[in-house]
Short mmCIF file of C-alpha atoms and ligand atoms in Angstrom, two decimals:
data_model
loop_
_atom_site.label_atom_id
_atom_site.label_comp_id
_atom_site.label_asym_id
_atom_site.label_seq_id
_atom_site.Cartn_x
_atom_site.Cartn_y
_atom_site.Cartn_z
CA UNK A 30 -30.42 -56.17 -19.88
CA UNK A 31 -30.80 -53.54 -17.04
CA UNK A 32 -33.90 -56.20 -15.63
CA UNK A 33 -31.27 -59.05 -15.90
CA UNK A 34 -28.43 -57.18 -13.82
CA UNK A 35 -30.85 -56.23 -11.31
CA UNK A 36 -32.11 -59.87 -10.45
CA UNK A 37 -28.39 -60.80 -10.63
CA UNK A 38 -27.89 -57.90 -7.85
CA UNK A 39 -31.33 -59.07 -6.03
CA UNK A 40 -29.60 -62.61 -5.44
CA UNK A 41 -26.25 -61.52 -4.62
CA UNK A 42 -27.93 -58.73 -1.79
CA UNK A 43 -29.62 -61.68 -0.10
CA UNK A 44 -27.30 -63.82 1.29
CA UNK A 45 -24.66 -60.90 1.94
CA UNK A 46 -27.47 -59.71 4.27
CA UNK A 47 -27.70 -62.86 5.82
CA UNK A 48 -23.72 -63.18 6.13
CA UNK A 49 -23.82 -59.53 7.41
CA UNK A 50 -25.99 -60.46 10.08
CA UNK A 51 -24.71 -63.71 10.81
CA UNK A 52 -21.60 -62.06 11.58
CA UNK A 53 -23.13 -59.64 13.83
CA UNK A 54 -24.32 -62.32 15.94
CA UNK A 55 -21.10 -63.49 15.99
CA UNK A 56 -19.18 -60.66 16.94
CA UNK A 57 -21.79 -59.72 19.53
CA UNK A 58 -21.23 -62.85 21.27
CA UNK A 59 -17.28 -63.05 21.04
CA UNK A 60 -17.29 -59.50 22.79
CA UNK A 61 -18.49 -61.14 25.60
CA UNK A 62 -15.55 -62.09 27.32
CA UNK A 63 -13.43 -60.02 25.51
CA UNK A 64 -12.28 -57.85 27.96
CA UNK A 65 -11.26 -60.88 30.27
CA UNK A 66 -9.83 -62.55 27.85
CA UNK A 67 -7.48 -59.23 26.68
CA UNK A 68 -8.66 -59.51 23.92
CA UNK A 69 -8.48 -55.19 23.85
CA UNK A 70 -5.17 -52.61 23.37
CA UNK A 71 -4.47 -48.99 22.70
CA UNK A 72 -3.21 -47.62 20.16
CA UNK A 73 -1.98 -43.86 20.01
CA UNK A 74 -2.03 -41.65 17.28
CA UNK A 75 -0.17 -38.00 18.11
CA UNK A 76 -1.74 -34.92 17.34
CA UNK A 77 1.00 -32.31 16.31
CA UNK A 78 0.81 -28.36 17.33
CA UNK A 79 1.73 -26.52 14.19
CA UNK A 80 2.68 -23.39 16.06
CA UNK A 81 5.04 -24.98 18.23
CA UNK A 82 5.78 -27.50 15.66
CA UNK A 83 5.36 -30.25 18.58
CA UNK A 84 3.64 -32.77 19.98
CA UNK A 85 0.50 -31.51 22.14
CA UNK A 86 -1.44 -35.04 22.35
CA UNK A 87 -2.02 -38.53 21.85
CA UNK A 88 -5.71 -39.99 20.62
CA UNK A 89 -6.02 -42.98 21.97
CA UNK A 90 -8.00 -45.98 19.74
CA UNK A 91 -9.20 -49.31 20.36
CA UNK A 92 -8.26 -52.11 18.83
CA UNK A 93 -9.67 -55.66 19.08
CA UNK A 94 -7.88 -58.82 18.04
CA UNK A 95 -10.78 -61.85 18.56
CA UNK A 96 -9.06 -65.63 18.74
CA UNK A 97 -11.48 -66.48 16.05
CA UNK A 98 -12.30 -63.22 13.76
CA UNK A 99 -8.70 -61.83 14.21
CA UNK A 100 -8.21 -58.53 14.29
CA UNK A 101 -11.67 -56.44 13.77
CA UNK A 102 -11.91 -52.49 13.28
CA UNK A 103 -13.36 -50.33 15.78
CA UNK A 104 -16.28 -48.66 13.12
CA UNK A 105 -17.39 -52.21 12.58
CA UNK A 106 -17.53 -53.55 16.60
CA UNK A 107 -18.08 -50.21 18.88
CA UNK A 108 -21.64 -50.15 17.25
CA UNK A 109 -22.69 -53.97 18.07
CA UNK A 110 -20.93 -52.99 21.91
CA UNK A 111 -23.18 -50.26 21.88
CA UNK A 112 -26.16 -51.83 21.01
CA UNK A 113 -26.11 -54.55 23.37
CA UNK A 114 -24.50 -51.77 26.42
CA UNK A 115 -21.00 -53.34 26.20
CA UNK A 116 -19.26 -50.29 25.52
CA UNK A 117 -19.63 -49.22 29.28
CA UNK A 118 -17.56 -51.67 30.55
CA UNK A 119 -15.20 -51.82 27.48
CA UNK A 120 -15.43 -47.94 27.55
CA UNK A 121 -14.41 -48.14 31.29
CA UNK A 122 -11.49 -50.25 30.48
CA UNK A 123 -10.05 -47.12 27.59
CA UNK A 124 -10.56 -44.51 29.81
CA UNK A 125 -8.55 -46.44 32.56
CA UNK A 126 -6.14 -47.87 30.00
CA UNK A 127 -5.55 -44.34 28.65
CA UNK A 128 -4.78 -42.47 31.60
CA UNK A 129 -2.90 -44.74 33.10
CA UNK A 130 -0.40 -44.89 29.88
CA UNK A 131 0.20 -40.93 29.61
CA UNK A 132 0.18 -40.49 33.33
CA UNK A 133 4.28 -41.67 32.55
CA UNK A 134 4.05 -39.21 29.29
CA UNK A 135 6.05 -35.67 29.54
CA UNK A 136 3.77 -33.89 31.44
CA UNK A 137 2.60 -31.49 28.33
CA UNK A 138 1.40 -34.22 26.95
CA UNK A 139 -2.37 -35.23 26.77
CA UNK A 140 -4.17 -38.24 25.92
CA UNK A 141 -7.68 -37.76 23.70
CA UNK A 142 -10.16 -40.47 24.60
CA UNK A 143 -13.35 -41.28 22.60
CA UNK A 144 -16.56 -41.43 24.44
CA UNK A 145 -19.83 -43.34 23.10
CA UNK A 146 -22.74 -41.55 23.52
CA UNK A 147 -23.67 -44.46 25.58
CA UNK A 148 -21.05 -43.22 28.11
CA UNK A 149 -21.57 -39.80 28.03
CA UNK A 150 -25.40 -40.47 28.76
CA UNK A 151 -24.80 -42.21 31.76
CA UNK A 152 -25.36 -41.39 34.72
CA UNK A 153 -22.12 -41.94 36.42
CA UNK A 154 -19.88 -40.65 33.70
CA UNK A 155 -18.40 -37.87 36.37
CA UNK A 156 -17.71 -40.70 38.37
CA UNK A 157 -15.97 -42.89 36.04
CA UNK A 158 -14.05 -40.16 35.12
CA UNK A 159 -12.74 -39.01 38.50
CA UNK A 160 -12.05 -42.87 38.90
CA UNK A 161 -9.93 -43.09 35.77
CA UNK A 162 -7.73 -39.64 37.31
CA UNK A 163 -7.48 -40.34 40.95
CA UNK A 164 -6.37 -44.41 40.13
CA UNK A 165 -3.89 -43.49 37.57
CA UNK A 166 -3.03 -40.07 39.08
CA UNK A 167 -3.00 -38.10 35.65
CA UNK A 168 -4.23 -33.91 36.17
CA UNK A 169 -7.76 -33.53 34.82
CA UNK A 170 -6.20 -31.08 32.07
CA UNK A 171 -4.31 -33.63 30.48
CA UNK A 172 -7.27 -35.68 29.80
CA UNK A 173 -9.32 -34.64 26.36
CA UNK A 174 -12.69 -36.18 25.42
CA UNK A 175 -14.05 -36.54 22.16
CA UNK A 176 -18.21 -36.73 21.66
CA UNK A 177 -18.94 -36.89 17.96
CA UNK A 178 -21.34 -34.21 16.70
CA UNK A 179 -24.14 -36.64 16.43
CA UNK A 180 -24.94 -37.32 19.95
CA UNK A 181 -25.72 -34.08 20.98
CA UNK A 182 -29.02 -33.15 19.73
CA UNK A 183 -30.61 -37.08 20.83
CA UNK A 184 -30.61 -35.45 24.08
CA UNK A 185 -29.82 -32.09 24.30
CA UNK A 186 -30.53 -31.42 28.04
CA UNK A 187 -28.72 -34.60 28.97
CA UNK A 188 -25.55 -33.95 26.89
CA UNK A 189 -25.67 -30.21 27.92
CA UNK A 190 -25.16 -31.65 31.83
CA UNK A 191 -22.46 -34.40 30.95
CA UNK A 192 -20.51 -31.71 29.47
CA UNK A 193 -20.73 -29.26 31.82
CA UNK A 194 -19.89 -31.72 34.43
CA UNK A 195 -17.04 -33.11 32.85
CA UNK A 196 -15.63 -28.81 32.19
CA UNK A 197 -16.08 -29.10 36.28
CA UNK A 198 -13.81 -31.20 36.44
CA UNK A 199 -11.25 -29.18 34.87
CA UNK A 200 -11.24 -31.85 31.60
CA UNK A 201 -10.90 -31.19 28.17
CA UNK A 202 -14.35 -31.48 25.92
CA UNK A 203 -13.61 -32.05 22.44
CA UNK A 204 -16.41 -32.07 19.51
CA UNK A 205 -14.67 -35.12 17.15
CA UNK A 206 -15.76 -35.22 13.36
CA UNK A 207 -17.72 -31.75 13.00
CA UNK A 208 -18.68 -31.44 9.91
CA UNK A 209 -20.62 -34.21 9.32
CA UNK A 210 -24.40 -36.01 10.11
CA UNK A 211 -26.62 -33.38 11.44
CA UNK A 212 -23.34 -30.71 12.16
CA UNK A 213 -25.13 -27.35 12.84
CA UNK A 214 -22.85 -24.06 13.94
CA UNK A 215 -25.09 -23.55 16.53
CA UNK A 216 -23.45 -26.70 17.96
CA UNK A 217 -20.60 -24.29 18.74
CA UNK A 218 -22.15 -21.66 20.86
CA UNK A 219 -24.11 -24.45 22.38
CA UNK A 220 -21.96 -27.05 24.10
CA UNK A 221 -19.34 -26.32 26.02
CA UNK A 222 -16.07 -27.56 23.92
CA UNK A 223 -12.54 -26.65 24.01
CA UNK A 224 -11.40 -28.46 21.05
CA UNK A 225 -13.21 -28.23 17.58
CA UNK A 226 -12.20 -31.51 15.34
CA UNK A 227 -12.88 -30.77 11.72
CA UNK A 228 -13.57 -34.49 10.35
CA UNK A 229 -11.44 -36.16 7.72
CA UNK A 230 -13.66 -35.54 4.50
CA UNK A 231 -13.13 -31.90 4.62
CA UNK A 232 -9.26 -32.11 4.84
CA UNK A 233 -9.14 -35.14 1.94
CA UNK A 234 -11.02 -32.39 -0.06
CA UNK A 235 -8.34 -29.55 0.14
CA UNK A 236 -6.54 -31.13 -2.27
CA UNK A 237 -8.49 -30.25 -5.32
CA UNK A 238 -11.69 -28.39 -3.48
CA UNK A 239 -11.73 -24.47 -3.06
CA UNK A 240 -14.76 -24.93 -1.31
CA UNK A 241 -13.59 -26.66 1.46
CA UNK A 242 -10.91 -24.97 1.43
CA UNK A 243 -13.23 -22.05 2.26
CA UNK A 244 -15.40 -24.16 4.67
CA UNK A 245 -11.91 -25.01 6.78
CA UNK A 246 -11.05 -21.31 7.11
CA UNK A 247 -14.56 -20.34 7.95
CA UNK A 248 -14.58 -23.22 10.37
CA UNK A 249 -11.20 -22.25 11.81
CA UNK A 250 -11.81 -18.70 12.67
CA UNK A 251 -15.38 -19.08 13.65
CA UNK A 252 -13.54 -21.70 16.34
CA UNK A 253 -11.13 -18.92 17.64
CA UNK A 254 -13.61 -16.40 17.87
CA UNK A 255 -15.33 -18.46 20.49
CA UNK A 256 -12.02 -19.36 22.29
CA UNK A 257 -11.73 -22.64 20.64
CA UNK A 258 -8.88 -24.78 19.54
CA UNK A 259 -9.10 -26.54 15.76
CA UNK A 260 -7.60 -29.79 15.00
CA UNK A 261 -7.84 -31.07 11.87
CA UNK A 262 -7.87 -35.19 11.83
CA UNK A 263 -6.87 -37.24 8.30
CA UNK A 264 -3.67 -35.48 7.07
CA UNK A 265 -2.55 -37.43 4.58
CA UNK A 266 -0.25 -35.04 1.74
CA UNK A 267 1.68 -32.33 2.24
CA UNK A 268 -0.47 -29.71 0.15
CA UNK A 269 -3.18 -30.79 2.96
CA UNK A 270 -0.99 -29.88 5.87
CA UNK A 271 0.55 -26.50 3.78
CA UNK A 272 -3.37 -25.34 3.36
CA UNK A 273 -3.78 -26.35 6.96
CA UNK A 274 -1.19 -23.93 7.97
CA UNK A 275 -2.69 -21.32 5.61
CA UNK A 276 -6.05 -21.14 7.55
CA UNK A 277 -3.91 -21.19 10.88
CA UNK A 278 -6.15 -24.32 12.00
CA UNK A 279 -4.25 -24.84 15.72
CA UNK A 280 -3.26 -28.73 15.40
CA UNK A 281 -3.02 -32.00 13.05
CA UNK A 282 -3.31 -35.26 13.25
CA UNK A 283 -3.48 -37.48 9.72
CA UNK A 284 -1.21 -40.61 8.42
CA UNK A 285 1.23 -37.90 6.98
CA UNK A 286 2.96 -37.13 10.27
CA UNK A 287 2.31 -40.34 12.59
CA UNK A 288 -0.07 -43.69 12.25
CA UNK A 289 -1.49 -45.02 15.71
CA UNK A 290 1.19 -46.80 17.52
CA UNK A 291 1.66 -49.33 20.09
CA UNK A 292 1.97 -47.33 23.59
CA UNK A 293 5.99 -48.68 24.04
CA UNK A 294 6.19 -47.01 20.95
CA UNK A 295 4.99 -43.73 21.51
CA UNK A 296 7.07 -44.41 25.08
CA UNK A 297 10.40 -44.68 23.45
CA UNK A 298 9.31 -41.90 21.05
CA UNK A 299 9.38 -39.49 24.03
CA UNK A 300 12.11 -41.30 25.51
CA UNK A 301 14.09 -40.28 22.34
CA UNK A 302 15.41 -42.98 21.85
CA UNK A 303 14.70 -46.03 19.01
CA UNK A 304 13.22 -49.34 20.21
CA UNK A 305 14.90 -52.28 19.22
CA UNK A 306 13.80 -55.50 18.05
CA UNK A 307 15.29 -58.09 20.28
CA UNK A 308 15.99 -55.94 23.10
CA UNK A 309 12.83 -56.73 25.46
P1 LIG B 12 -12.17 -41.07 15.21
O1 LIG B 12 -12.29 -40.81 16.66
O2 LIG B 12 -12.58 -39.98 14.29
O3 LIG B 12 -10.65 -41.49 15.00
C1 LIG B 12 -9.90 -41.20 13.84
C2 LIG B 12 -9.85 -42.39 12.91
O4 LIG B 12 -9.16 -42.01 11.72
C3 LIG B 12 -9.07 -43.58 13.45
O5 LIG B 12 -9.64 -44.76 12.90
C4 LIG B 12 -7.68 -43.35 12.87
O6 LIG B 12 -6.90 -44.53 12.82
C5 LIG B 12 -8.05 -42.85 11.51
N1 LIG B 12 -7.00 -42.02 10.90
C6 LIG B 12 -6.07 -41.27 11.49
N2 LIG B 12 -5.30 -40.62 10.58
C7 LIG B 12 -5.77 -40.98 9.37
C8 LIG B 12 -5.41 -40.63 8.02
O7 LIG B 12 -4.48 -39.86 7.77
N3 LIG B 12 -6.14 -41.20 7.03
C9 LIG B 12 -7.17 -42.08 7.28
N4 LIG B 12 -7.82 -42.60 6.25
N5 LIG B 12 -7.56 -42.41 8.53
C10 LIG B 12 -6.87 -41.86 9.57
P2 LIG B 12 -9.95 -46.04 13.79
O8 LIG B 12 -8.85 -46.24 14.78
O9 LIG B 12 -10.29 -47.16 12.86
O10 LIG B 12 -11.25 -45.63 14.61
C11 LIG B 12 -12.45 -45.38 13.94
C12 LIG B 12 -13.46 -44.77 14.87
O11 LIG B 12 -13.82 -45.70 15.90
C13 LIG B 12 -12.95 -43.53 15.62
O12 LIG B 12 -13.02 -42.38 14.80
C14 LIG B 12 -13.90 -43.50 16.80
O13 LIG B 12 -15.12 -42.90 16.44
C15 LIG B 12 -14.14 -44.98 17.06
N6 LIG B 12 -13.27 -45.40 18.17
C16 LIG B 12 -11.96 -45.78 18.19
N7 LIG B 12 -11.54 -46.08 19.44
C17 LIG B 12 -12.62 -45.87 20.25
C18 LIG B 12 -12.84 -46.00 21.68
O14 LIG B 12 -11.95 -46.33 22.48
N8 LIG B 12 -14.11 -45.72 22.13
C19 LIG B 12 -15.10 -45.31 21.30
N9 LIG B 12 -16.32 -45.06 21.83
N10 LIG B 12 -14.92 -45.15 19.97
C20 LIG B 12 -13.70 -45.43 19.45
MG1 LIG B 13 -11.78 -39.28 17.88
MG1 LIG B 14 -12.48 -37.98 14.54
MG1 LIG B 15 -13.59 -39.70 12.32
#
């Protein structure tokens, strides 16, 4: 019986491979194009203060919607743009996109951007970035960018320098998903970040897990020892966000209090006022 299920499993696994990489290809070839085709938008997910029980930020994410494949999540198609050095231009494009949208946001307002670690290995990063401000006109400080933990220790020296020069420029450095792959505390003295985000698994677990429950607090005042803000992404329930408040963890961000919108929503929402079907 158990050899039996496991040819069944061996003949099921091949072709899925082959689909899996067929549609690789395929996605690999409609991103080219994509860009020029606008093919690309923002979304904006707000990031809540939960001392000033406010809105602090805005993290901006990419969505794609291909005229064949429809719309296609960023986890599945920022990899393939990496691989074949898409993401720089595409990156570009965010960055630009991004400040240009919360450059007309109340001016306490900030706008997180994700960087690749193709982008924050590049050379001209600085560049692009002082590009993206000066164009759109938004202050440095109002721009946040998120590395995940996992780039960091490819190229130590190299990230050390990007982040440095990006702190130079008086912008926000933000360590996204810590917690996970390779995450090492050492990561903290390291690398100069401002913002600490404690990834999604470890507030899904505070649920029903004391020990992350205990990992969040440790996390949390380890953070504002060194001088460093917590923000705690995936908030889904309300014991979440209550436990969240119990470990005074600065800021949230999670389904339970906004889902990425469309940036003329987030608009009217700091407009105050209610957008309208119909209304243009
Ligand atoms: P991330 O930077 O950690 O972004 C948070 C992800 O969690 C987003 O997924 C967001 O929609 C999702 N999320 C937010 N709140 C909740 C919640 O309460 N529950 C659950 N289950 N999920 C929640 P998304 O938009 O699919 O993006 C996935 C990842 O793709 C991002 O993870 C980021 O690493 C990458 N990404 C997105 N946009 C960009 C971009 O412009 N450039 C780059 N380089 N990467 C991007
Ligand atoms: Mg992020
Ligand atoms: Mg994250
Ligand atoms: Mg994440």
């Amino acid at each position: 019986r158990a050899k039996e299920s496991g040819r069944g499993q061996m003949s099921l696994y091949e072709p899925a491979m082959d689909e899996k990489i067929e549609r690789r290809r395929q996605l690999a070839a409609e991103l080219h194009g994509a860009l020029q085709r606008g093919e690309f938008h923002l979304v904006y997910q707000p990031i809540y203060d939960l001392a000033g029980e406010r809105i602090t930020s805005c993290e901006a994410l990419l969505r794609w919607t291909n005229r064949r494949h429809g719309a296609v999540s960023p986890a599945e198609f920022i990899p393939i743009a990496e691989d074949n050095g898409q993401i720089v231009a595409i990156g570009n494009w965010v960055l630009h996109q991004a400040c240009c949208t919360a450059r007309d946001w109340p001016a306490h307002i900030s706008v997180a951007v994700n960087l690749s670690p193709v982008q924050l290995r590049a050379s001209n990063l600085p560049a692009v970035v002082i590009s993206a401000l000066d164009s759109t006109g938004l202050a440095p400080q109002r721009l946040h960018l998120e590395v995940t933990e996992s780039v960091l220790l490819e190229d130590v020296d190299a990230s050390l320098a990007a982040l440095k020069a990006l702190n130079r420029l008086a912008v926000n450095t933000t360590l996204d998903d810590f917690g996970t792959g390779y995450s090492a505390l050492s990561y903290l003295t390291r690398f100069p970040f401002q913002t600490l985000k404690i990834d999604r698994s470890f507030v899904t677990d505070l649920d029903h897990s004391p020990a992350s429950i205990a990992i969040v607090q440790t996390v949390v005042d380890l953070a504002a020892k060194l001088g460093m803000r917590t923000v705690a992404e995936g908030v889904e329930t309300a014991a979440q966000l209550d436990q969240l408040r119990r470990t005074r963890c600065d800021a949230v961000q999670g389904y339970l209090l906004a889902r990425p919108m469309p940036a003329d929503m987030v608009a009217a929402m700091f407009a105050g006022t209610r957008l309208r079907a119909g209304n243009g």
